[in-house]
mmCIF file of C-alpha atoms and ligand atoms in Angstrom:
data_model
loop_
_atom_site.group_PDB
_atom_site.id
_atom_site.type_symbol
_atom_site.label_atom_id
_atom_site.label_comp_id
_atom_site.label_asym_id
_atom_site.label_seq_id
_atom_site.Cartn_x
_atom_site.Cartn_y
_atom_site.Cartn_z
ATOM 1 C CA UNK A 1 12.238 -48.651 -30.871
ATOM 2 C CA UNK A 2 9.364 -48.902 -28.060
ATOM 3 C CA UNK A 3 8.901 -52.770 -27.408
ATOM 4 C CA UNK A 4 5.515 -54.529 -26.500
ATOM 5 C CA UNK A 5 3.207 -51.362 -25.654
ATOM 6 C CA UNK A 6 0.178 -53.789 -27.584
ATOM 7 C CA UNK A 7 -1.145 -54.597 -24.137
ATOM 8 C CA UNK A 8 -0.680 -51.200 -22.842
ATOM 9 C CA UNK A 9 -2.970 -49.731 -25.891
ATOM 10 C CA UNK A 10 -5.220 -52.349 -25.586
ATOM 11 C CA UNK A 11 -6.463 -51.758 -21.950
ATOM 12 C CA UNK A 12 -6.912 -48.036 -22.418
ATOM 13 C CA UNK A 13 -8.692 -45.779 -24.797
ATOM 14 C CA UNK A 14 -6.378 -42.591 -25.394
ATOM 15 C CA UNK A 15 -9.478 -40.274 -26.388
ATOM 16 C CA UNK A 16 -10.443 -40.657 -22.983
ATOM 17 C CA UNK A 17 -7.501 -40.751 -20.539
ATOM 18 C CA UNK A 18 -4.565 -37.905 -20.575
ATOM 19 C CA UNK A 19 -2.175 -41.042 -20.171
ATOM 20 C CA UNK A 20 0.723 -41.110 -23.093
ATOM 21 C CA UNK A 21 -0.281 -43.275 -25.749
ATOM 22 C CA UNK A 22 3.590 -43.893 -27.047
ATOM 23 C CA UNK A 23 3.122 -43.123 -30.560
ATOM 24 C CA UNK A 24 6.267 -40.861 -30.566
ATOM 25 C CA UNK A 25 9.748 -42.468 -31.193
ATOM 26 C CA UNK A 26 11.654 -43.342 -28.611
ATOM 27 C CA UNK A 27 14.719 -41.711 -28.679
ATOM 28 C CA UNK A 28 17.775 -43.326 -29.276
ATOM 29 C CA UNK A 29 19.131 -45.380 -26.090
ATOM 30 C CA UNK A 30 20.969 -42.980 -23.573
ATOM 31 C CA UNK A 31 23.547 -44.368 -20.979
ATOM 32 C CA UNK A 32 22.065 -43.227 -18.379
ATOM 33 C CA UNK A 33 18.618 -45.366 -17.230
ATOM 34 C CA UNK A 34 15.640 -43.190 -15.830
ATOM 35 C CA UNK A 35 13.351 -44.291 -13.830
ATOM 36 C CA UNK A 36 10.122 -43.129 -11.829
ATOM 37 C CA UNK A 37 8.089 -44.162 -8.674
ATOM 38 C CA UNK A 38 4.471 -43.265 -9.167
ATOM 39 C CA UNK A 39 1.886 -43.403 -6.235
ATOM 40 C CA UNK A 40 -1.178 -44.347 -7.805
ATOM 41 C CA UNK A 41 -4.542 -43.816 -5.773
ATOM 42 C CA UNK A 42 -6.248 -46.799 -7.662
ATOM 43 C CA UNK A 43 -9.161 -48.707 -6.504
ATOM 44 C CA UNK A 44 -6.588 -49.994 -4.415
ATOM 45 C CA UNK A 45 -3.298 -47.810 -3.276
ATOM 46 C CA UNK A 46 -0.407 -48.964 -4.921
ATOM 47 C CA UNK A 47 3.401 -47.408 -5.997
ATOM 48 C CA UNK A 48 4.082 -48.028 -9.575
ATOM 49 C CA UNK A 49 7.812 -48.537 -10.041
ATOM 50 C CA UNK A 50 9.262 -48.181 -14.045
ATOM 51 C CA UNK A 51 13.089 -48.770 -15.284
ATOM 52 C CA UNK A 52 13.784 -47.131 -18.517
ATOM 53 C CA UNK A 53 15.256 -50.412 -20.639
ATOM 54 C CA UNK A 54 14.886 -50.982 -23.969
ATOM 55 C CA UNK A 55 13.162 -47.673 -25.040
ATOM 56 C CA UNK A 56 9.969 -48.679 -23.288
ATOM 57 C CA UNK A 57 9.660 -48.824 -19.258
ATOM 58 C CA UNK A 58 9.639 -52.007 -17.679
ATOM 59 C CA UNK A 59 6.786 -51.572 -14.736
ATOM 60 C CA UNK A 60 5.928 -53.474 -11.342
ATOM 61 C CA UNK A 61 2.910 -51.997 -9.255
ATOM 62 C CA UNK A 62 4.305 -52.696 -5.605
ATOM 63 C CA UNK A 63 1.070 -52.582 -3.388
ATOM 64 C CA UNK A 64 3.001 -51.373 -0.061
ATOM 65 C CA UNK A 65 5.999 -49.280 -1.550
ATOM 66 C CA UNK A 66 9.689 -49.401 -2.153
ATOM 67 C CA UNK A 67 11.271 -50.950 1.130
ATOM 68 C CA UNK A 68 13.318 -48.423 3.057
ATOM 69 C CA UNK A 69 14.958 -51.587 4.964
ATOM 70 C CA UNK A 70 16.652 -54.928 3.641
ATOM 71 C CA UNK A 71 14.856 -56.857 6.184
ATOM 72 C CA UNK A 72 11.423 -56.644 4.567
ATOM 73 C CA UNK A 73 10.868 -57.683 1.079
ATOM 74 C CA UNK A 74 7.842 -56.217 -0.764
ATOM 75 C CA UNK A 75 5.482 -57.869 -3.378
ATOM 76 C CA UNK A 76 5.943 -56.152 -7.270
ATOM 77 C CA UNK A 77 3.730 -57.124 -9.901
ATOM 78 C CA UNK A 78 4.840 -57.294 -13.029
ATOM 79 C CA UNK A 79 2.476 -55.001 -15.517
ATOM 80 C CA UNK A 80 2.987 -54.306 -19.054
ATOM 81 C CA UNK A 81 5.407 -51.993 -20.595
ATOM 82 C CA UNK A 82 4.986 -48.636 -20.506
ATOM 83 C CA UNK A 83 6.002 -46.187 -22.847
ATOM 84 C CA UNK A 84 8.701 -43.710 -21.931
ATOM 85 C CA UNK A 85 6.498 -40.713 -21.873
ATOM 86 C CA UNK A 86 5.343 -42.414 -18.803
ATOM 87 C CA UNK A 87 8.605 -40.797 -16.614
ATOM 88 C CA UNK A 88 6.894 -37.730 -16.821
ATOM 89 C CA UNK A 89 3.188 -38.425 -16.353
ATOM 90 C CA UNK A 90 0.830 -37.451 -13.447
ATOM 91 C CA UNK A 91 -2.426 -36.832 -13.399
ATOM 92 C CA UNK A 92 -6.658 -37.903 -12.895
ATOM 93 C CA UNK A 93 -6.534 -41.299 -15.120
ATOM 94 C CA UNK A 94 -10.862 -40.717 -15.239
ATOM 95 C CA UNK A 95 -13.091 -43.259 -13.275
ATOM 96 C CA UNK A 96 -13.915 -46.108 -14.941
ATOM 97 C CA UNK A 97 -11.370 -45.844 -17.387
ATOM 98 C CA UNK A 98 -8.417 -48.732 -16.648
ATOM 99 C CA UNK A 99 -6.122 -47.858 -13.530
ATOM 100 C CA UNK A 100 -8.716 -44.770 -12.266
ATOM 101 C CA UNK A 101 -7.278 -42.496 -10.029
ATOM 102 C CA UNK A 102 -4.953 -40.091 -8.919
ATOM 103 C CA UNK A 103 -1.147 -40.536 -10.229
ATOM 104 C CA UNK A 104 1.056 -38.570 -8.277
ATOM 105 C CA UNK A 105 5.305 -38.803 -9.025
ATOM 106 C CA UNK A 106 6.547 -39.976 -5.758
ATOM 107 C CA UNK A 107 10.033 -40.075 -7.002
ATOM 108 C CA UNK A 108 12.362 -40.148 -10.162
ATOM 109 C CA UNK A 109 15.749 -40.314 -10.905
ATOM 110 C CA UNK A 110 18.232 -42.157 -12.721
ATOM 111 C CA UNK A 111 19.805 -45.631 -12.050
ATOM 112 C CA UNK A 112 22.422 -47.988 -13.059
ATOM 113 C CA UNK A 113 21.598 -51.518 -13.718
ATOM 114 C CA UNK A 114 23.398 -53.722 -12.891
ATOM 115 C CA UNK A 115 21.700 -56.991 -14.141
ATOM 116 C CA UNK A 116 18.264 -56.687 -15.303
ATOM 117 C CA UNK A 117 15.430 -58.411 -14.252
ATOM 118 C CA UNK A 118 15.299 -61.452 -16.246
ATOM 119 C CA UNK A 119 15.465 -64.099 -13.411
ATOM 120 C CA UNK A 120 17.168 -61.475 -11.102
ATOM 121 C CA UNK A 121 18.333 -58.366 -11.419
ATOM 122 C CA UNK A 122 18.393 -55.069 -10.225
ATOM 123 C CA UNK A 123 20.187 -51.667 -9.696
ATOM 124 C CA UNK A 124 21.598 -48.100 -7.935
ATOM 125 C CA UNK A 125 18.932 -45.773 -7.627
ATOM 126 C CA UNK A 126 19.797 -42.136 -7.748
ATOM 127 C CA UNK A 127 16.521 -40.202 -7.057
ATOM 128 C CA UNK A 128 15.384 -38.164 -4.106
ATOM 129 C CA UNK A 129 13.583 -40.169 -2.039
ATOM 130 C CA UNK A 130 15.116 -43.273 -3.914
ATOM 131 C CA UNK A 131 18.974 -44.184 -3.303
ATOM 132 C CA UNK A 132 20.766 -47.030 -2.737
ATOM 133 C CA UNK A 133 20.538 -50.920 -4.285
ATOM 134 C CA UNK A 134 17.808 -53.059 -5.312
ATOM 135 C CA UNK A 135 17.348 -56.479 -6.764
ATOM 136 C CA UNK A 136 13.502 -57.674 -8.040
ATOM 137 C CA UNK A 137 13.604 -61.363 -8.435
ATOM 138 C CA UNK A 138 11.206 -63.146 -10.187
ATOM 139 C CA UNK A 139 8.841 -65.627 -7.881
ATOM 140 C CA UNK A 140 5.754 -67.220 -9.694
ATOM 141 C CA UNK A 141 3.439 -65.901 -12.344
ATOM 142 C CA UNK A 142 3.833 -61.934 -12.394
ATOM 143 C CA UNK A 143 4.688 -62.026 -8.773
ATOM 144 C CA UNK A 144 8.317 -60.378 -7.843
ATOM 145 C CA UNK A 145 10.066 -59.303 -4.468
ATOM 146 C CA UNK A 146 11.480 -56.295 -4.579
ATOM 147 C CA UNK A 147 14.797 -56.413 -2.178
ATOM 148 C CA UNK A 148 16.613 -53.761 -0.685
ATOM 149 C CA UNK A 149 20.552 -54.456 -0.633
ATOM 150 C CA UNK A 150 21.714 -51.604 1.235
ATOM 151 C CA UNK A 151 21.380 -50.972 4.753
ATOM 152 C CA UNK A 152 18.446 -48.568 5.745
ATOM 153 C CA UNK A 153 19.322 -44.831 4.503
ATOM 154 C CA UNK A 154 18.893 -43.772 8.036
ATOM 155 C CA UNK A 155 21.313 -45.716 10.261
ATOM 156 C CA UNK A 156 19.047 -44.999 13.253
ATOM 157 C CA UNK A 157 16.236 -46.557 11.725
ATOM 158 C CA UNK A 158 14.202 -48.886 13.292
ATOM 159 C CA UNK A 159 11.875 -51.343 11.862
ATOM 160 C CA UNK A 160 8.312 -50.345 12.873
ATOM 161 C CA UNK A 161 6.664 -52.186 15.831
ATOM 162 C CA UNK A 162 4.288 -54.445 14.938
ATOM 163 C CA UNK A 163 2.914 -54.686 18.707
ATOM 164 C CA UNK A 164 3.071 -51.578 21.347
ATOM 165 C CA UNK A 165 1.497 -51.062 24.511
ATOM 166 C CA UNK A 166 -1.560 -48.666 24.670
ATOM 167 C CA UNK A 167 -0.316 -45.741 26.973
ATOM 168 C CA UNK A 168 -2.473 -45.621 29.776
ATOM 169 C CA UNK A 169 -3.851 -42.791 32.198
ATOM 170 C CA UNK A 170 -1.824 -42.560 35.251
ATOM 171 C CA UNK A 171 -1.799 -40.090 38.409
ATOM 172 C CA UNK A 172 0.792 -37.775 38.661
ATOM 173 C CA UNK A 173 1.753 -34.061 40.279
ATOM 174 C CA UNK A 174 0.165 -31.114 39.071
ATOM 175 C CA UNK A 175 1.539 -28.645 36.820
ATOM 176 C CA UNK A 176 3.605 -26.019 39.137
ATOM 177 C CA UNK A 177 3.444 -22.940 37.201
ATOM 178 C CA UNK A 178 -0.288 -22.134 38.621
ATOM 179 C CA UNK A 179 -0.861 -24.888 40.853
ATOM 180 C CA UNK A 180 -4.267 -23.881 42.197
ATOM 181 C CA UNK A 181 -6.069 -25.913 39.430
ATOM 182 C CA UNK A 182 -5.750 -27.879 35.804
ATOM 183 C CA UNK A 183 -7.880 -29.749 33.603
ATOM 184 C CA UNK A 184 -6.952 -32.198 30.388
ATOM 185 C CA UNK A 185 -10.162 -32.979 28.122
ATOM 186 C CA UNK A 186 -11.210 -36.396 28.027
ATOM 187 C CA UNK A 187 -11.668 -37.553 24.598
ATOM 188 C CA UNK A 188 -14.935 -40.194 24.717
ATOM 189 C CA UNK A 189 -14.673 -42.679 22.193
ATOM 190 C CA UNK A 190 -12.963 -46.157 21.398
ATOM 191 C CA UNK A 191 -9.259 -46.743 22.616
ATOM 192 C CA UNK A 192 -7.712 -47.376 19.118
ATOM 193 C CA UNK A 193 -3.817 -48.383 18.062
ATOM 194 C CA UNK A 194 -3.453 -47.714 14.481
ATOM 195 C CA UNK A 195 -0.686 -49.241 12.711
ATOM 196 C CA UNK A 196 0.265 -47.406 9.129
ATOM 197 C CA UNK A 197 2.386 -49.458 6.646
ATOM 198 C CA UNK A 198 2.028 -49.536 2.733
ATOM 199 C CA UNK A 199 -0.571 -47.044 2.917
ATOM 200 C CA UNK A 200 -2.597 -49.302 4.888
ATOM 201 C CA UNK A 201 -4.057 -48.868 8.419
ATOM 202 C CA UNK A 202 -4.728 -51.595 10.961
ATOM 203 C CA UNK A 203 -6.503 -50.870 14.247
ATOM 204 C CA UNK A 204 -6.390 -52.982 17.268
ATOM 205 C CA UNK A 205 -8.510 -52.474 20.592
ATOM 206 C CA UNK A 206 -6.907 -52.033 23.796
ATOM 207 C CA UNK A 207 -7.429 -55.868 24.142
ATOM 208 C CA UNK A 208 -5.506 -56.002 20.767
ATOM 209 C CA UNK A 209 -8.548 -57.395 18.906
ATOM 210 C CA UNK A 210 -8.496 -56.427 15.000
ATOM 211 C CA UNK A 211 -11.245 -53.444 14.811
ATOM 212 C CA UNK A 212 -10.332 -52.514 11.635
ATOM 213 C CA UNK A 213 -13.527 -53.151 9.578
ATOM 214 C CA UNK A 214 -15.355 -51.402 12.421
ATOM 215 C CA UNK A 215 -14.370 -48.020 11.187
ATOM 216 C CA UNK A 216 -14.473 -47.855 7.372
ATOM 217 C CA UNK A 217 -14.033 -44.194 7.595
ATOM 218 C CA UNK A 218 -10.397 -44.123 8.811
ATOM 219 C CA UNK A 219 -8.914 -46.081 6.276
ATOM 220 C CA UNK A 220 -8.529 -42.689 4.426
ATOM 221 C CA UNK A 221 -6.003 -42.391 6.912
ATOM 222 C CA UNK A 222 -3.758 -45.147 5.157
ATOM 223 C CA UNK A 223 -3.635 -43.522 1.876
ATOM 224 C CA UNK A 224 -3.258 -39.817 3.488
ATOM 225 C CA UNK A 225 0.255 -40.959 5.052
ATOM 226 C CA UNK A 226 1.260 -42.595 1.792
ATOM 227 C CA UNK A 227 4.353 -44.362 2.098
ATOM 228 C CA UNK A 228 5.318 -43.059 5.588
ATOM 229 C CA UNK A 229 5.042 -46.058 8.129
ATOM 230 C CA UNK A 230 3.264 -44.713 11.419
ATOM 231 C CA UNK A 231 1.981 -45.824 14.906
ATOM 232 C CA UNK A 232 -0.949 -44.059 16.299
ATOM 233 C CA UNK A 233 -2.093 -44.582 19.800
ATOM 234 C CA UNK A 234 -5.360 -42.496 20.171
ATOM 235 C CA UNK A 235 -8.861 -42.500 20.713
ATOM 236 C CA UNK A 236 -11.520 -42.964 17.841
ATOM 237 C CA UNK A 237 -14.077 -39.994 18.369
ATOM 238 C CA UNK A 238 -17.011 -39.206 16.577
ATOM 239 C CA UNK A 239 -18.031 -35.517 16.249
ATOM 240 C CA UNK A 240 -21.575 -34.252 15.226
ATOM 241 C CA UNK A 241 -21.047 -31.018 13.389
ATOM 242 C CA UNK A 242 -23.586 -28.699 11.893
ATOM 243 C CA UNK A 243 -26.040 -31.377 11.916
ATOM 244 C CA UNK A 244 -23.816 -33.543 9.015
ATOM 245 C CA UNK A 245 -23.201 -36.949 9.993
ATOM 246 C CA UNK A 246 -20.896 -37.568 12.383
ATOM 247 C CA UNK A 247 -17.298 -38.364 11.505
ATOM 248 C CA UNK A 248 -14.286 -40.563 12.984
ATOM 249 C CA UNK A 249 -11.325 -38.671 14.155
ATOM 250 C CA UNK A 250 -8.351 -40.413 15.757
ATOM 251 C CA UNK A 251 -6.092 -38.027 17.916
ATOM 252 C CA UNK A 252 -3.017 -39.132 20.095
ATOM 253 C CA UNK A 253 0.678 -40.013 20.335
ATOM 254 C CA UNK A 254 2.141 -40.554 17.307
ATOM 255 C CA UNK A 255 5.087 -42.731 16.448
ATOM 256 C CA UNK A 256 7.096 -41.956 13.289
ATOM 257 C CA UNK A 257 9.491 -44.637 11.959
HETATM 258 MN MN1 MN B 301 -0.737 -48.115 -11.484
#
């Protein structure tokens, strides 16, 4: 039987949200445990890790996503157990309802439980994006940490740089193919380096001041990149089009890790 779904149900109005109520009887325990990671575009973006256990889904909200590297643990906040049907859930939770926003399935698959998170535990994940051994350990209150035990899946992976030097203009030879003239558009805006990690954008000026709060329009860029990490070196440019309010645009070189 599903366990501890009271808190899950109390927070939701099932006549208003398409989420499952968990009323259906849980199937008999299976040998293979399943998991899902949902990318939840709620008020703040996070990833929900849910592990099948005892007929329900033990759940954690992971604000920065599942760490791909053992060098950095991520916070995982324990949330209420969810019904097994939530393994398949994706869609729109209406604004104003608990967890309102878009829920996408980021990955799903099976995992082998090594020791269930009570004080500490983990498993080996077999998903499409998530492979390898992870442990979850409790720190305090509802706070846990998730740690990757295996080396990064990509052996060439390097941690994302936290500081890069902005690329500066320098004089060079003209292209040889024509030789008579050449031009390059000069975008006139504000030079910025954007660091995107865990769906969050941090912008630094050329003088390395944090200018993130100045460009709330660019926050969406972080969400758009989801779990990808990126460093964007470019220029923040405002365009006016068809008399609509100008918007900000970040263009430049891109470093994906
Ligand atoms: Mn969530």
